[in-house]
PDB file of C-alpha atoms in Angstrom:
ATOM      1  CA  MET A 154      61.132 125.770  12.629  1.00 52.00           C
ATOM      2  CA  ALA A 155      57.468 126.322  12.526  1.00 50.00           C
ATOM      3  CA  SER A 156      55.116 123.737  13.791  1.00 47.00           C
ATOM      4  CA  SER A 157      52.102 122.704  11.586  1.00 49.00           C
ATOM      5  CA  THR A 158      49.867 122.083  14.475  1.00 49.00           C
ATOM      6  CA  PRO A 159      48.619 124.686  16.935  1.00 49.00           C
ATOM      7  CA  ALA A 160      50.215 124.616  20.466  1.00 51.00           C
ATOM      8  CA  ASN A 161      46.873 124.991  22.357  1.00 52.00           C
ATOM      9  CA  SER A 162      45.165 121.956  20.755  1.00 48.00           C
ATOM     10  CA  SER A 163      46.091 118.206  20.890  1.00 47.00           C
ATOM     11  CA  PRO A 164      43.509 116.293  18.972  1.00 49.00           C
ATOM     12  CA  VAL A 165      45.704 113.064  18.951  1.00 48.00           C
ATOM     13  CA  THR A 166      45.707 112.608  22.635  1.00 46.00           C
ATOM     14  CA  SER A 167      42.225 113.377  23.616  1.00 45.00           C
ATOM     15  CA  THR A 168      40.341 111.241  20.923  1.00 46.00           C
ATOM     16  CA  PRO A 169      41.854 107.916  21.847  1.00 47.00           C
ATOM     17  CA  ALA A 170      41.094 108.400  25.685  1.00 46.00           C
ATOM     18  CA  ALA A 171      37.515 109.183  24.852  1.00 45.00           C
ATOM     19  CA  THR A 172      37.181 106.179  22.650  1.00 45.00           C
ATOM     20  CA  THR A 173      38.797 103.977  25.273  1.00 44.00           C
ATOM     21  CA  THR A 174      36.408 105.286  28.086  1.00 44.00           C
ATOM     22  CA  ALA A 175      33.455 104.502  25.668  1.00 46.00           C
ATOM     23  CA  THR A 176      34.650 101.023  24.889  1.00 45.00           C
ATOM     24  CA  THR A 177      35.218 100.184  28.474  1.00 45.00           C
ATOM     25  CA  ALA A 178      31.811 101.322  29.459  1.00 46.00           C
ATOM     26  CA  ALA A 179      30.161  99.458  26.773  1.00 45.00           C
ATOM     27  CA  ALA A 180      32.277  96.219  27.769  1.00 46.00           C
ATOM     28  CA  ALA A 181      31.262  96.814  31.342  1.00 47.00           C
ATOM     29  CA  THR A 182      27.445  96.889  30.593  1.00 47.00           C
ATOM     30  CA  THR A 183      27.574  93.743  28.287  1.00 47.00           C
ATOM     31  CA  THR A 184      29.683  91.577  30.657  1.00 48.00           C
ATOM     32  CA  THR A 185      27.389  91.992  33.681  1.00 50.00           C
ATOM     33  CA  THR A 186      26.223  88.648  34.907  1.00 55.00           C
ATOM     34  CA  THR A 187      22.673  87.780  36.001  1.00 59.00           C
ATOM     35  CA  THR A 188      22.257  85.562  38.830  1.00 64.00           C
ATOM     36  CA  THR A 189      19.276  83.561  39.039  1.00 67.00           C
ATOM     37  CA  THR A 190      17.962  82.075  42.322  1.00 76.00           C
ATOM     38  CA  ALA A 191      15.939  78.898  42.558  1.00 78.00           C
ATOM     39  CA  LYS A 192      12.385  79.585  43.244  1.00 80.00           C
ATOM     40  CA  ARG A 193      11.076  78.358  46.551  1.00 80.00           C
ATOM     41  CA  LYS A 194       8.170  75.833  46.363  1.00 83.00           C
ATOM     42  CA  PRO A 195       5.105  77.283  47.838  1.00 82.00           C
ATOM     43  CA  VAL A 196       3.991  75.854  51.170  1.00 86.00           C
ATOM     44  CA  PHE A 197       0.271  75.514  51.378  1.00 91.00           C
ATOM     45  CA  VAL A 198      -1.257  76.263  54.689  1.00 93.00           C
ATOM     46  CA  LYS A 199      -4.841  75.517  56.014  1.00 93.00           C
ATOM     47  CA  VAL A 200      -7.303  78.148  57.103  1.00 93.00           C
ATOM     48  CA  ASP A 201      -7.075  76.962  60.837  1.00 92.00           C
ATOM     49  CA  GLN A 202      -3.386  77.606  60.846  1.00 93.00           C
ATOM     50  CA  LEU A 203      -3.726  81.449  60.176  1.00 93.00           C
ATOM     51  CA  LYS A 204      -2.798  83.713  62.974  1.00 93.00           C
ATOM     52  CA  PRO A 205      -3.142  87.464  63.406  1.00 92.00           C
ATOM     53  CA  GLY A 206      -0.392  89.721  62.049  1.00 90.00           C
ATOM     54  CA  THR A 207       1.019  87.047  59.809  1.00 93.00           C
ATOM     55  CA  SER A 208       1.727  87.237  56.028  1.00 93.00           C
ATOM     56  CA  GLY A 209       3.050  85.407  52.949  1.00 93.00           C
ATOM     57  CA  HIS A 210       0.385  82.497  53.097  1.00 94.00           C
ATOM     58  CA  THR A 211      -0.444  80.352  50.049  1.00 94.00           C
ATOM     59  CA  LEU A 212      -3.762  78.471  50.410  1.00 94.00           C
ATOM     60  CA  THR A 213      -6.275  76.765  48.311  1.00 94.00           C
ATOM     61  CA  VAL A 214      -9.822  77.736  49.185  1.00 94.00           C
ATOM     62  CA  LYS A 215     -13.512  77.393  48.025  1.00 94.00           C
ATOM     63  CA  VAL A 216     -15.566  80.573  48.003  1.00 93.00           C
ATOM     64  CA  VAL A 217     -18.634  80.091  50.169  1.00 93.00           C
ATOM     65  CA  SER A 218     -20.189  83.536  49.666  1.00 92.00           C
ATOM     66  CA  SER A 219     -19.365  86.975  48.215  1.00 88.00           C
ATOM     67  CA  LYS A 220     -20.985  90.273  48.969  1.00 89.00           C
ATOM     68  CA  THR A 221     -20.052  93.608  47.781  1.00 86.00           C
ATOM     69  CA  VAL A 222     -19.635  96.198  50.474  1.00 86.00           C
ATOM     70  CA  LEU A 223     -18.295  99.316  48.567  1.00 82.00           C
ATOM     71  CA  ASN A 224     -18.750 100.213  44.785  1.00 78.00           C
ATOM     72  CA  LYS A 225     -17.356 103.539  44.369  1.00 78.00           C
ATOM     73  CA  GLY A 226     -17.551 104.825  40.636  1.00 69.00           C
ATOM     74  CA  ARG A 227     -15.826 107.723  39.119  1.00 59.00           C
ATOM     75  CA  SER A 228     -17.171 111.180  40.103  1.00 55.00           C
ATOM     76  CA  ALA A 229     -16.348 114.115  38.186  1.00 51.00           C
ATOM     77  CA  PRO A 230     -14.026 116.082  40.762  1.00 56.00           C
ATOM     78  CA  SER A 231     -11.924 113.032  41.811  1.00 51.00           C
ATOM     79  CA  ALA A 232     -11.899 111.308  38.332  1.00 51.00           C
ATOM     80  CA  SER A 233      -8.381 112.932  37.675  1.00 57.00           C
ATOM     81  CA  LEU A 234      -6.979 111.952  41.126  1.00 62.00           C
ATOM     82  CA  ASN A 235      -8.148 108.151  41.111  1.00 55.00           C
ATOM     83  CA  PRO A 236      -9.075 107.281  37.511  1.00 66.00           C
ATOM     84  CA  ARG A 237     -10.024 103.740  38.455  1.00 71.00           C
ATOM     85  CA  PRO A 238     -13.306 102.896  40.314  1.00 80.00           C
ATOM     86  CA  THR A 239     -12.891 101.248  43.727  1.00 88.00           C
ATOM     87  CA  ARG A 240     -14.777  98.006  44.507  1.00 89.00           C
ATOM     88  CA  ILE A 241     -14.434  96.042  47.822  1.00 91.00           C
ATOM     89  CA  ALA A 242     -16.231  92.766  48.461  1.00 92.00           C
ATOM     90  CA  GLU A 243     -16.315  90.498  51.656  1.00 94.00           C
ATOM     91  CA  CYS A 244     -15.967  86.980  50.503  1.00 94.00           C
ATOM     92  CA  VAL A 245     -16.383  83.978  52.888  1.00 95.00           C
ATOM     93  CA  VAL A 246     -13.726  81.418  51.849  1.00 95.00           C
ATOM     94  CA  GLY A 247     -12.515  78.228  53.438  1.00 94.00           C
ATOM     95  CA  ASP A 248     -11.296  74.675  53.263  1.00 93.00           C
ATOM     96  CA  GLU A 249     -11.873  71.534  55.371  1.00 94.00           C
ATOM     97  CA  THR A 250     -10.457  73.052  58.519  1.00 94.00           C
ATOM     98  CA  GLY A 251     -12.676  76.305  58.538  1.00 94.00           C
ATOM     99  CA  VAL A 252     -13.620  79.485  56.962  1.00 95.00           C
ATOM    100  CA  ILE A 253     -12.364  83.171  57.026  1.00 95.00           C
ATOM    101  CA  VAL A 254     -13.482  86.562  55.594  1.00 95.00           C
ATOM    102  CA  PHE A 255     -11.488  87.486  52.666  1.00 95.00           C
ATOM    103  CA  THR A 256     -11.415  91.219  51.369  1.00 94.00           C
ATOM    104  CA  ALA A 257     -11.409  91.115  47.772  1.00 93.00           C
ATOM    105  CA  ARG A 258     -10.463  94.386  45.940  1.00 91.00           C
ATOM    106  CA  ASN A 259     -11.232  95.422  42.343  1.00 90.00           C
ATOM    107  CA  GLU A 260     -10.337  92.644  39.725  1.00 90.00           C
ATOM    108  CA  GLN A 261     -10.129  90.243  42.629  1.00 91.00           C
ATOM    109  CA  ILE A 262     -14.012  90.323  43.008  1.00 91.00           C
ATOM    110  CA  ASP A 263     -14.596  89.103  39.448  1.00 91.00           C
ATOM    111  CA  LEU A 264     -12.787  85.851  40.476  1.00 91.00           C
ATOM    112  CA  MET A 265     -14.583  85.212  43.661  1.00 91.00           C
ATOM    113  CA  LYS A 266     -17.653  83.643  42.575  1.00 91.00           C
ATOM    114  CA  PRO A 267     -19.691  81.362  44.953  1.00 91.00           C
ATOM    115  CA  ASP A 268     -18.361  77.552  44.587  1.00 91.00           C
ATOM    116  CA  ALA A 269     -15.255  78.575  42.900  1.00 91.00           C
ATOM    117  CA  THR A 270     -11.899  77.133  44.118  1.00 94.00           C
ATOM    118  CA  VAL A 271      -9.138  79.684  44.145  1.00 94.00           C
ATOM    119  CA  ILE A 272      -5.397  79.746  45.128  1.00 95.00           C
ATOM    120  CA  LEU A 273      -4.411  82.799  47.226  1.00 94.00           C
ATOM    121  CA  ARG A 274      -0.773  83.580  46.946  1.00 94.00           C
ATOM    122  CA  ASN A 275       1.205  85.711  49.382  1.00 94.00           C
ATOM    123  CA  ALA A 276      -2.049  86.468  51.344  1.00 94.00           C
ATOM    124  CA  LYS A 277      -1.796  88.305  54.657  1.00 94.00           C
ATOM    125  CA  ILE A 278      -4.033  88.646  57.663  1.00 94.00           C
ATOM    126  CA  ASP A 279      -5.290  92.153  58.397  1.00 92.00           C
ATOM    127  CA  MET A 280      -7.065  92.946  61.551  1.00 92.00           C
ATOM    128  CA  PHE A 281     -10.376  94.710  61.196  1.00 91.00           C
ATOM    129  CA  LYS A 282     -12.489  95.618  64.233  1.00 92.00           C
ATOM    130  CA  SER A 283     -10.478  92.992  66.327  1.00 91.00           C
ATOM    131  CA  SER A 284     -11.154  90.219  63.933  1.00 93.00           C
ATOM    132  CA  MET A 285      -8.931  88.419  61.216  1.00 94.00           C
ATOM    133  CA  ARG A 286      -9.597  89.280  57.515  1.00 94.00           C
ATOM    134  CA  LEU A 287      -7.526  87.570  54.792  1.00 95.00           C
ATOM    135  CA  ALA A 288      -6.315  89.910  52.074  1.00 94.00           C
ATOM    136  CA  VAL A 289      -4.028  89.685  48.983  1.00 94.00           C
ATOM    137  CA  ASP A 290      -2.385  93.012  48.064  1.00 91.00           C
ATOM    138  CA  LYS A 291      -0.685  94.004  44.844  1.00 90.00           C
ATOM    139  CA  TRP A 292       2.265  91.738  45.773  1.00 91.00           C
ATOM    140  CA  GLY A 293       0.004  88.730  45.827  1.00 92.00           C
ATOM    141  CA  ARG A 294      -2.077  86.718  43.414  1.00 93.00           C
ATOM    142  CA  VAL A 295      -5.664  85.403  43.164  1.00 93.00           C
ATOM    143  CA  GLU A 296      -5.890  82.326  40.670  1.00 92.00           C
ATOM    144  CA  VAL A 297      -8.915  80.181  39.840  1.00 93.00           C
ATOM    145  CA  THR A 298      -8.048  76.533  39.828  1.00 91.00           C
ATOM    146  CA  GLU A 299      -9.831  73.265  39.204  1.00 92.00           C
ATOM    147  CA  PRO A 300     -12.580  72.364  41.725  1.00 89.00           C
ATOM    148  CA  ALA A 301     -11.400  70.993  44.856  1.00 88.00           C
ATOM    149  CA  SER A 302     -12.723  67.885  46.403  1.00 90.00           C
ATOM    150  CA  PHE A 303     -13.013  68.964  49.993  1.00 90.00           C
ATOM    151  CA  GLN A 304     -16.016  69.967  51.880  1.00 91.00           C
ATOM    152  CA  VAL A 305     -15.863  73.364  53.523  1.00 91.00           C
ATOM    153  CA  LYS A 306     -16.151  73.277  57.389  1.00 92.00           C
ATOM    154  CA  GLU A 307     -18.503  76.442  57.904  1.00 91.00           C
ATOM    155  CA  ASP A 308     -18.859  76.068  61.731  1.00 93.00           C
ATOM    156  CA  ASN A 309     -15.031  77.173  62.369  1.00 92.00           C
ATOM    157  CA  ASN A 310     -15.150  80.802  61.343  1.00 93.00           C
ATOM    158  CA  LEU A 311     -11.963  82.447  62.383  1.00 93.00           C
ATOM    159  CA  SER A 312     -13.300  85.857  61.554  1.00 92.00           C
ATOM    160  CA  LEU A 313     -15.754  85.589  64.496  1.00 91.00           C
ATOM    161  CA  VAL A 314     -12.891  85.111  66.999  1.00 92.00           C
ATOM    162  CA  GLU A 315     -12.293  88.451  68.540  1.00 91.00           C
ATOM    163  CA  TYR A 316      -8.545  89.317  69.420  1.00 91.00           C
ATOM    164  CA  GLU A 317      -7.420  91.877  71.997  1.00 89.00           C
ATOM    165  CA  LEU A 318      -3.797  93.409  71.715  1.00 85.00           C
ATOM    166  CA  VAL A 319      -2.190  92.787  75.254  1.00 86.00           C
ATOM    167  CA  ASN A 320       1.005  94.638  76.125  1.00 88.00           C
ATOM    168  CA  VAL A 321       3.348  92.602  78.445  1.00 90.00           C
ATOM    169  CA  VAL A 322       5.529  94.474  80.684  1.00 89.00           C
ATOM    170  CA  GLU A 323       8.889  92.758  81.718  1.00 88.00           C
ATOM    171  CA  GLU A 324      10.318  93.253  85.086  1.00 80.00           C
TER     172      GLU A 324
END
């Protein structure tokens, strides 16, 4: 007797296996569960609590002054490498415990107007010429908030304190 289906092809067995695999993959992607973690409440710190080499600070400060130190526009050769202009300003910010120099970059400069009250989230301490500078990088945030009621204590400038790195040898 002659068979009606060719011996080297088996369309019946390959098609269901492929369909089952596709269905299983689709079911696996739709049944993934998303776990949400509870957000941590921010712990607000004061300026006098800042220490060298620390990060993750959230603080409410008033802007005392702002001075642009670098305003680099686009130049023809480097426009393709760095399409955005670079702006850097040094702003003196503080609260009722002291003041510190805040290094504002690009869009942050527009928010740092004198007498404005801002919340700095995920701020870090950078060391520049042996003194502390406060900065907010791309992982942090600068937000303008309603005016605060405190008076800035300008005679306690933490950026004027000079630090020295000391290596301790244990014996």
